CSV table of C-alpha atoms and ligand atoms in Angstrom, one decimal:
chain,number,residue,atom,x,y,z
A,1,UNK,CA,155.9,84.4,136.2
A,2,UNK,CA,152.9,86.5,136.5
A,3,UNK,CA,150.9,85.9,140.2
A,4,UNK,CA,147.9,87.3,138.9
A,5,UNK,CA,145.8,87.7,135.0
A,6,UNK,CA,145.8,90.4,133.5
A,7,UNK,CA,142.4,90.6,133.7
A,8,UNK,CA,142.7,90.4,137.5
A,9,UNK,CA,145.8,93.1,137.6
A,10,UNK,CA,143.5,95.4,136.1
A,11,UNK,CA,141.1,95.3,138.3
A,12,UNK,CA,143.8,95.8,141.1
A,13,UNK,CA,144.5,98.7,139.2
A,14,UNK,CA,141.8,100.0,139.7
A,15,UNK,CA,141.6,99.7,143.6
A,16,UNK,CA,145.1,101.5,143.9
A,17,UNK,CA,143.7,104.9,144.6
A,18,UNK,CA,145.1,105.5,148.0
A,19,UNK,CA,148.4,104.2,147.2
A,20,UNK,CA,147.9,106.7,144.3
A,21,UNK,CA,147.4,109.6,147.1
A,22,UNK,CA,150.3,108.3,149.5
A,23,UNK,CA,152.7,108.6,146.6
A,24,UNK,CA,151.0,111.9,145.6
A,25,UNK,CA,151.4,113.4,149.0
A,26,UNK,CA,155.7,112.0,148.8
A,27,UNK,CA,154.4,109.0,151.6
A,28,UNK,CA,155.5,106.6,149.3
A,29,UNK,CA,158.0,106.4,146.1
A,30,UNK,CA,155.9,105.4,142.9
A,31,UNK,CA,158.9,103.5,141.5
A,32,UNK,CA,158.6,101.3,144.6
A,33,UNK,CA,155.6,100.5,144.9
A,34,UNK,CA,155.9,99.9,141.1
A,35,UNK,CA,158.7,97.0,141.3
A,36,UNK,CA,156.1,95.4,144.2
A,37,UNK,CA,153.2,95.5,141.7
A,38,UNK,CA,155.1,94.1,138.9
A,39,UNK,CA,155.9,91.3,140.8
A,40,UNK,CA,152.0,90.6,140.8
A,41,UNK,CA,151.6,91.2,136.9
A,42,UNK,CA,154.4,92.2,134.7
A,43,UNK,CA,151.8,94.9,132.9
A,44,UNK,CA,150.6,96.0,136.8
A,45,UNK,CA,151.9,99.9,137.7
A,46,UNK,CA,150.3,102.5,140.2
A,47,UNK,CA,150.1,104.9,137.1
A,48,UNK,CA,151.8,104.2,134.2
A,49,UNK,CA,150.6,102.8,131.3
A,50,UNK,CA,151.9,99.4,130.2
A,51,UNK,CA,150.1,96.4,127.7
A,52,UNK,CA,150.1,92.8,126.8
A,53,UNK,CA,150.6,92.1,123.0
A,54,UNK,CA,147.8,90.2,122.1
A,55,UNK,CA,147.9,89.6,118.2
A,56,UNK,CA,149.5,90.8,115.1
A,57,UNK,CA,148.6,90.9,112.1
A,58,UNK,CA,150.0,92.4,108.5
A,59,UNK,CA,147.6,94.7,106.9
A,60,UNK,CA,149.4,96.2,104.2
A,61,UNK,CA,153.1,94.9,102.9
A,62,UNK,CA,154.8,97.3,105.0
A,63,UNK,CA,152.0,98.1,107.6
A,64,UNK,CA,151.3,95.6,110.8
A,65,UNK,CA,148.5,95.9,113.2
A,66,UNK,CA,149.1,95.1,117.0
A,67,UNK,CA,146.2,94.5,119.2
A,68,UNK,CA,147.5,95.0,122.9
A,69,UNK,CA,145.7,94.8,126.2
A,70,UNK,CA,146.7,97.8,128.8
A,71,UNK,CA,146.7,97.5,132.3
A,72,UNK,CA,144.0,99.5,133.9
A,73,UNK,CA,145.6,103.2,133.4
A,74,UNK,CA,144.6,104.1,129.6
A,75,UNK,CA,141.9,106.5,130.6
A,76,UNK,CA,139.2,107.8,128.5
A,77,UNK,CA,141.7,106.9,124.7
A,78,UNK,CA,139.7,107.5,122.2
A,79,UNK,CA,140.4,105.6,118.8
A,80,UNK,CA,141.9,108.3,116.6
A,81,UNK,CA,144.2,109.5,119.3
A,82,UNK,CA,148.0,108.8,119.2
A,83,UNK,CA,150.3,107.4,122.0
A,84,UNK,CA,153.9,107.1,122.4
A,85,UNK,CA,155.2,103.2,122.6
A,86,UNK,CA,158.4,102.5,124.6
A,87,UNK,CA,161.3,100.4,123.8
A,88,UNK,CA,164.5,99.5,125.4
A,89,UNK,CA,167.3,98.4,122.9
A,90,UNK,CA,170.7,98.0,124.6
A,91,UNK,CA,169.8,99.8,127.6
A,92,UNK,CA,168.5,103.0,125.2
A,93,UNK,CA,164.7,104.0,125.5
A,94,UNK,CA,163.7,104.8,122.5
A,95,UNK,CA,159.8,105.8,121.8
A,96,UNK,CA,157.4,106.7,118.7
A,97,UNK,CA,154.0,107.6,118.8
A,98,UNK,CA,151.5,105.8,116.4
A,99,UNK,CA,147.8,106.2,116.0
A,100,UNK,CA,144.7,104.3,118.2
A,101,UNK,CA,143.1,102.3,115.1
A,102,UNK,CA,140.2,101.0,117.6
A,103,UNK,CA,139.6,101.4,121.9
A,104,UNK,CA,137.5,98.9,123.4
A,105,UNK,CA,136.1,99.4,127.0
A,106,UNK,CA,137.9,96.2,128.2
A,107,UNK,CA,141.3,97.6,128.1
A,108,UNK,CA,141.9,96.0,124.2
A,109,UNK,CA,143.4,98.8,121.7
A,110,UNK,CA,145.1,98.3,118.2
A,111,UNK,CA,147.7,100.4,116.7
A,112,UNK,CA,149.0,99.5,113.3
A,113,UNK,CA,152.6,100.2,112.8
A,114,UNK,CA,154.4,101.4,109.5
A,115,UNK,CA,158.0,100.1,108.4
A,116,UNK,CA,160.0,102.8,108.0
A,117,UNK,CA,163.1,102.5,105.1
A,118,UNK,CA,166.2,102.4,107.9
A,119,UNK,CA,163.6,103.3,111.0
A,120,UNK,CA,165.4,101.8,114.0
A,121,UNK,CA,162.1,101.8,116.2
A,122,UNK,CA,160.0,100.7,113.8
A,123,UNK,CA,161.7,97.8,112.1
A,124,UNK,CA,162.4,96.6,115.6
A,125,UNK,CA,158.8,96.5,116.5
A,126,UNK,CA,157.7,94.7,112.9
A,127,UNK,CA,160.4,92.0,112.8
A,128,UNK,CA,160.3,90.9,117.0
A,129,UNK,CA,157.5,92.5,119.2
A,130,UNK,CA,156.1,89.1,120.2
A,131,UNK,CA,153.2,88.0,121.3
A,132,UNK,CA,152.7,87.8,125.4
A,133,UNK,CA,155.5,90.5,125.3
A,134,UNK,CA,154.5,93.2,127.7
A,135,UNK,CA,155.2,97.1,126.5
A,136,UNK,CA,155.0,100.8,128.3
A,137,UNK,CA,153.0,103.0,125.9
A,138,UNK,CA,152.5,107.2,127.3
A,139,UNK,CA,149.3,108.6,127.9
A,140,UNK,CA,146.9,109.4,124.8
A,141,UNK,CA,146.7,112.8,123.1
A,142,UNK,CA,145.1,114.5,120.0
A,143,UNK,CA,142.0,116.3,119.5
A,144,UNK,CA,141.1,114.3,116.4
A,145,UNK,CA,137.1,113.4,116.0
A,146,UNK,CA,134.4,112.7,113.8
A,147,UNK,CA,132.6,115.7,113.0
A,148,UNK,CA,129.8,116.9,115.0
A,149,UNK,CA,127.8,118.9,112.6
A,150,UNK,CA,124.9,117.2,110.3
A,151,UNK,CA,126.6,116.3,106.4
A,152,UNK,CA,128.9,114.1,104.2
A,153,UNK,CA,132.6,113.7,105.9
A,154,UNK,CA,135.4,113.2,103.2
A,155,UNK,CA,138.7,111.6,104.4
A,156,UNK,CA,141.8,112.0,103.5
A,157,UNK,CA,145.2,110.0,103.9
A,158,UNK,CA,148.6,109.7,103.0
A,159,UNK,CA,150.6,106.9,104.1
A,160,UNK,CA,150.0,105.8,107.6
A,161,UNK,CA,147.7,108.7,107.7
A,162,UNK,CA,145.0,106.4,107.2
A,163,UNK,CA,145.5,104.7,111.1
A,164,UNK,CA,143.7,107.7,113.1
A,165,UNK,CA,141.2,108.0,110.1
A,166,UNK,CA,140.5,104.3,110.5
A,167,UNK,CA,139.9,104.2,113.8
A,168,UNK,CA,137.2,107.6,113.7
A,169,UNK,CA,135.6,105.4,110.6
A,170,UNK,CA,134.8,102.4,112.5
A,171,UNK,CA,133.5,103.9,115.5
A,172,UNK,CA,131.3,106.4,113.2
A,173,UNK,CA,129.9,103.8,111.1
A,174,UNK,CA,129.2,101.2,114.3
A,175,UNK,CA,127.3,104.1,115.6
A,176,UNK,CA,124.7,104.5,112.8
A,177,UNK,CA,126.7,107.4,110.3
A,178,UNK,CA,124.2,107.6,107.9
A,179,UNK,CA,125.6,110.7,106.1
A,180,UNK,CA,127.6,109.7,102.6
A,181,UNK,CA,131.1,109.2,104.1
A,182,UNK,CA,134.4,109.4,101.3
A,183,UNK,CA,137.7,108.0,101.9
A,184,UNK,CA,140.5,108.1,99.5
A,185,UNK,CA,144.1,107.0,100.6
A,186,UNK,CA,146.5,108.1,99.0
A,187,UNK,CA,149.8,105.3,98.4
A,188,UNK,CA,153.1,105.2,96.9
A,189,UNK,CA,152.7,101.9,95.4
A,190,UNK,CA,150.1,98.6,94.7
A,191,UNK,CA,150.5,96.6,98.1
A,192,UNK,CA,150.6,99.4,100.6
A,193,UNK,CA,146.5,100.1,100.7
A,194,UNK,CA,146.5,99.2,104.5
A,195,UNK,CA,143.1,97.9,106.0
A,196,UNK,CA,142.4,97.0,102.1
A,197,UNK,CA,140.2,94.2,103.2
A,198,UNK,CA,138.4,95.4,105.8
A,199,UNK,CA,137.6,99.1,104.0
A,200,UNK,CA,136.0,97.3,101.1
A,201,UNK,CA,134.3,94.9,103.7
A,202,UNK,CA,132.9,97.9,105.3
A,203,UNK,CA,132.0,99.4,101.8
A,204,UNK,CA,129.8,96.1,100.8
A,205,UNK,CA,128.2,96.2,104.4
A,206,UNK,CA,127.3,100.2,104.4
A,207,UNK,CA,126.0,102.3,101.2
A,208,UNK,CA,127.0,105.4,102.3
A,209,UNK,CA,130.8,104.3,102.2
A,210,UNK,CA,132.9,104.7,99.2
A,211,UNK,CA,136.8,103.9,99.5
A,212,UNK,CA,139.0,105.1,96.9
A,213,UNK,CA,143.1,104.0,96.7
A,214,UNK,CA,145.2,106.6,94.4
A,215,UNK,CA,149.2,105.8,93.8
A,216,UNK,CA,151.7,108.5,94.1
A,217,UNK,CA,154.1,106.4,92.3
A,218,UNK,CA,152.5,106.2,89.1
A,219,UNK,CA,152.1,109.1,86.7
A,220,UNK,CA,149.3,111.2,87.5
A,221,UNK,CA,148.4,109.3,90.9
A,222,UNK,CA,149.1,112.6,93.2
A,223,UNK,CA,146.2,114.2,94.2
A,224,UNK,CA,145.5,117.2,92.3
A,225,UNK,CA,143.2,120.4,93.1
A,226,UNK,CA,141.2,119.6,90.6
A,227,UNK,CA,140.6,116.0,91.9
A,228,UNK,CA,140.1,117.5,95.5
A,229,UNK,CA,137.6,119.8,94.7
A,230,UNK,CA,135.4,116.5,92.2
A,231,UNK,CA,135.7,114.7,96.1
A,232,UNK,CA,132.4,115.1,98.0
A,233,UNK,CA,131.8,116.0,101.4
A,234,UNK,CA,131.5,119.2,103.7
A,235,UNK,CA,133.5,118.1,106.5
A,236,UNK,CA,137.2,117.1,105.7
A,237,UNK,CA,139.4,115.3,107.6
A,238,UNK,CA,142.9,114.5,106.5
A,239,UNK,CA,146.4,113.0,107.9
A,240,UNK,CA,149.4,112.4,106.2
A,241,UNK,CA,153.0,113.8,105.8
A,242,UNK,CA,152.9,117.8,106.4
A,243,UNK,CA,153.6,118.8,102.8
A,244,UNK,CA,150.2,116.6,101.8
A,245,UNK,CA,148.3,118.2,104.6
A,246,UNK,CA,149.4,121.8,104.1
A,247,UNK,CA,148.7,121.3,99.9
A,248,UNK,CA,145.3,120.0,100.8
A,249,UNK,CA,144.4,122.1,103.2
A,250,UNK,CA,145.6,125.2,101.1
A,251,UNK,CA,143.2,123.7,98.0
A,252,UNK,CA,140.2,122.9,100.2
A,253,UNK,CA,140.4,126.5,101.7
A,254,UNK,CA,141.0,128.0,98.1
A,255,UNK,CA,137.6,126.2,96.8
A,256,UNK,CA,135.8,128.0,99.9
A,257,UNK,CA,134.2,124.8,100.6
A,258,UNK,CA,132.9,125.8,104.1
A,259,UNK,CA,132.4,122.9,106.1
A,260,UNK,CA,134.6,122.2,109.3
A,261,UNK,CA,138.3,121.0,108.6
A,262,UNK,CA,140.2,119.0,111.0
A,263,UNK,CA,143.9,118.0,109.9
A,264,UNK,CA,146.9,116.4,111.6
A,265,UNK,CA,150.2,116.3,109.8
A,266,UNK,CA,153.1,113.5,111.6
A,267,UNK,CA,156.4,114.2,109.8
A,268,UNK,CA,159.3,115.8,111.4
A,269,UNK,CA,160.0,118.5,112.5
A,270,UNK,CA,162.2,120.5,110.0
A,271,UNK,CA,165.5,120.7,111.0
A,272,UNK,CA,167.1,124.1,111.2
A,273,UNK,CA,170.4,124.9,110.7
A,274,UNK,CA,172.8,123.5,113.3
A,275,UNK,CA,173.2,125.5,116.8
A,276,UNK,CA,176.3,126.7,118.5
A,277,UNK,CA,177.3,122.7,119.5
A,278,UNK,CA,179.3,124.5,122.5
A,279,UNK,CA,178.9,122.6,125.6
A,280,UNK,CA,175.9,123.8,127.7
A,281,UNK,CA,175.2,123.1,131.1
A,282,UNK,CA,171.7,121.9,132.4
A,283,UNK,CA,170.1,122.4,135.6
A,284,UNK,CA,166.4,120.4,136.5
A,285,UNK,CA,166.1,122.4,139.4
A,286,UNK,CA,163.4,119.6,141.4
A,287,UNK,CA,165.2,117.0,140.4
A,288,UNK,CA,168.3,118.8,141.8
A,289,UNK,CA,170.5,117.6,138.8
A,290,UNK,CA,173.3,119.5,136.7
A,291,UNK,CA,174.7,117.9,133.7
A,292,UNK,CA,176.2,119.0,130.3
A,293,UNK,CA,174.6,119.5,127.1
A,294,UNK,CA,174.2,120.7,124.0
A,295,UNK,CA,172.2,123.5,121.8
A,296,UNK,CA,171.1,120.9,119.7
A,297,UNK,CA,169.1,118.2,120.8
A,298,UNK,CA,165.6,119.0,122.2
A,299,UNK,CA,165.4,119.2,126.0
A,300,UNK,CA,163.1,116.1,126.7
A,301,UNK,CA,165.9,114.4,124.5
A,302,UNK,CA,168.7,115.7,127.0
A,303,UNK,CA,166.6,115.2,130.2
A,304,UNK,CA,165.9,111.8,129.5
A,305,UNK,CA,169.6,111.1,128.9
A,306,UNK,CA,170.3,112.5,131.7
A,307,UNK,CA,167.9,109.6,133.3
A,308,UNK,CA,164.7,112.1,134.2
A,309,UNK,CA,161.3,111.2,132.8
A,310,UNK,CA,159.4,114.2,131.9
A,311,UNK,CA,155.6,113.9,131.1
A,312,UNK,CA,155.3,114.3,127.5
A,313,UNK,CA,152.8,113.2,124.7
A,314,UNK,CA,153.7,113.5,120.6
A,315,UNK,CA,157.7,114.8,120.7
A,316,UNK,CA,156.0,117.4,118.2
A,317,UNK,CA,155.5,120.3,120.3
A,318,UNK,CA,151.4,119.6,119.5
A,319,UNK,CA,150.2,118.0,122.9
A,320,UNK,CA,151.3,120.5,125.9
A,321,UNK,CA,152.0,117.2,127.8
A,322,UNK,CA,156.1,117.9,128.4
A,323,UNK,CA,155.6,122.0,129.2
A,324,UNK,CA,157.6,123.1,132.0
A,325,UNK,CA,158.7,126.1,132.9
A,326,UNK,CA,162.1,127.6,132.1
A,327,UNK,CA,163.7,129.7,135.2
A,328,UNK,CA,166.5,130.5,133.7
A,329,UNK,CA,168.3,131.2,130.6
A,330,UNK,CA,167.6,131.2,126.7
A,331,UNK,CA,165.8,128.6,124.4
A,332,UNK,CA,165.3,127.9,121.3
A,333,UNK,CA,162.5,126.6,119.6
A,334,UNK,CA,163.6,124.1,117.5
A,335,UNK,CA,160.5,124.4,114.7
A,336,UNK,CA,161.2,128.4,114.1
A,337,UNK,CA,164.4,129.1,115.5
A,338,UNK,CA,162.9,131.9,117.5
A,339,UNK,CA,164.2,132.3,121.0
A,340,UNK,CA,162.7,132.7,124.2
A,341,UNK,CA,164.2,134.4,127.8
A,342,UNK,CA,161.5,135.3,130.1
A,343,UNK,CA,161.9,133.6,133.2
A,344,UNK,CA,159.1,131.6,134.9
A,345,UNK,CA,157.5,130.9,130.8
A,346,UNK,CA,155.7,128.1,130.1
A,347,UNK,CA,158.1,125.9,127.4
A,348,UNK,CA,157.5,122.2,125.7
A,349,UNK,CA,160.5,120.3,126.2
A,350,UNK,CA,160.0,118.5,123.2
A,351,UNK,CA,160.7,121.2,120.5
A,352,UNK,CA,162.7,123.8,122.9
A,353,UNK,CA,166.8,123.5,122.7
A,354,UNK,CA,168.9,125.4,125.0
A,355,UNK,CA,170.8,128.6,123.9
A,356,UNK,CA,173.6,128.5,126.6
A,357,UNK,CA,173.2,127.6,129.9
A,358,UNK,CA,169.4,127.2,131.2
A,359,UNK,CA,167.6,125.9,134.2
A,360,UNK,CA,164.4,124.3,134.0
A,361,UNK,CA,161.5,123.2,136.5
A,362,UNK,CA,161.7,119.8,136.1
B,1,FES,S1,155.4,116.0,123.9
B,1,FES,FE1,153.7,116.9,123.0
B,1,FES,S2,154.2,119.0,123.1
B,1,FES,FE2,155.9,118.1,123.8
């Protein structure tokens, strides 16, 4: 049982600083001083991020919105950003990053979660995150954001490309976006237009809105070039799967439209052809460990089975958060097979894989 609200735990939070320092300075071990807090308020940590589920809510067939309240270290998250949500399933951790769909400056953000056909995580999340459950979500990351520069704004979404999109919308349009603003989302099927509701509510409420739904499924539903370049707007943003973003990118580039372009692309990365699946050994040279691996897996994959916790953002190689430096040995990055020996590099952890033996700063 919880000794204090969460309200009131995160305004403890917010008075931890010198504990903050002590275990900075190696005074005091965070993960103590993190099972004493949590004793307080299960959501309470010196640093880490976790939040109370507040509300759910289905916004499309196969699309859920969560609205969770964090604990006093989500920092400056700006809706539009992505974070990575933690959760245990017979003793594995297993994490996924989704899209801020709003921020509030009272801790509240909402995140809307897409089922995936056979997706461990997210089916998980859809069918049992309760409300009053309490979650560990990383820090935010991505560079996403409304345009700066005077003109129309078009959007662009595939799938659960529309969340980030969402979220920049809102805040735009709550600040006074006067500029004509298109959005077209682009679906597989009737049922799946997520935020349906609420996009045509904010359509009725502001003229300069227009939401358009187009269905890959049907014939002639894809968007085409030619429908691209009948779209309005100067300043395109768009988010989907990475062969929608790269073909709309490519056509928007072709037309010489001009404008700014901002685009974010979330599907995996490709997967090369299979590595030597020799054994490999591991050293995290802080953490003074040496265990086996293989060539295969990513190395924040590996360290974390190996029970480290490296700092790390999208699992994508895109955020910088997990780069460490490699001290030894050969990687291989796992997006374009190309391989990399200098010693003392920088490397991401998420998209590197070891070529033989390697030691790493971690
Ligand atoms: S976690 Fe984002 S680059 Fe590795």
């Amino acid at each position: 049982m919880a000794l204090l609200s969460l309200a009131l735990a995160r305004h403890v939070a917010r008075g931890l600083q010198p504990l903050r320092r002590l275990c900075a300075s190696g005074w005091l071990r965070e993960a103590d001083v993190d099972l004493f807090l949590r004793l307080l308020h299960p959501a309470l940590r010196l640093n880490r991020v976790f939040a109370r589920v507040e509300a759910r809510r289905w916004v499309a067939d196969d699309m859920l919105a969560i609205e969770l309240r964090c604990n006093g270290n989500a920092r400056d998250w700006r809706a539009g950003q992505h974070v990575q949500l933690y959760l245990e399933q017979d003793g594995v951790r297993h994490g996924r990053s989704y899209s801020l769909t709003r921020v509030t400056d009272d801790g509240r953000i909402e995140l809307a979660i897409k089922r995936q056909p056979g997706g461990r995580l997210s089916n998980l999340l859809l069918d049992r995150l309760a409300v009053g459950e309490v979650i560990e979500l990383g820090q935010a990351f991505g560079d996403f954001a409304w345009p700066q520069e005077q003109g129309a704004v078009l959007l662009l979404a595939a799938g659960s490309g529309i969340t980030p999109l969402l979220g920049l919308l809102r805040e735009a349009l709550a600040r006074g976006f006067a500029a004509p603003v298109t959005l077209l989302h682009q679906v597989r099927r009737q049922g799946q237009q997520a935020f349906a509701e609420e996009l045509q509510a904010l359509a009725a409420r502001h003229a300069n809105l227009q939401v358009r739904w187009a269905f890959s499924g049907e014939t002639g539903g894809r968007l085409t070039a030619a429908q691209l370049a009948a779209l309005p707007g100067e300043h395109l943003l768009l988010c989907g799967p990475r062969g929608f973003v790269e073909q709309a990118c490519g056509w928007w580039r072709d037309a010489g439209r001009g404008g700014s372009l901002q685009a974010e692309s979330f599907s995996p990365l490709p997967v090369l052809a299979e590595a030597d699946t020799d054994e490999v050994r591991l050293r995290f040279a802080r953490s003074g460990q040496q265990v086996s691996g293989n060539g295969n897996a990513s190395l924040l994959e590996q360290a974390e089975a190996s029970g480290l916790r490296p700092a790390h953002g999208c699992r994508q190689g895109i955020c910088t958060s997990c780069t460490c430096l490699l001290l030894a040995g050969t990687v291989r990055d796992l997006r374009s097979g190309e391989l990399f020996a200098e010693p003392n590099q920088p490397i991401r952890l998420c998209v590197s894989a070891p070529h033989g033996d390697v030691e790493i700063d971690l």
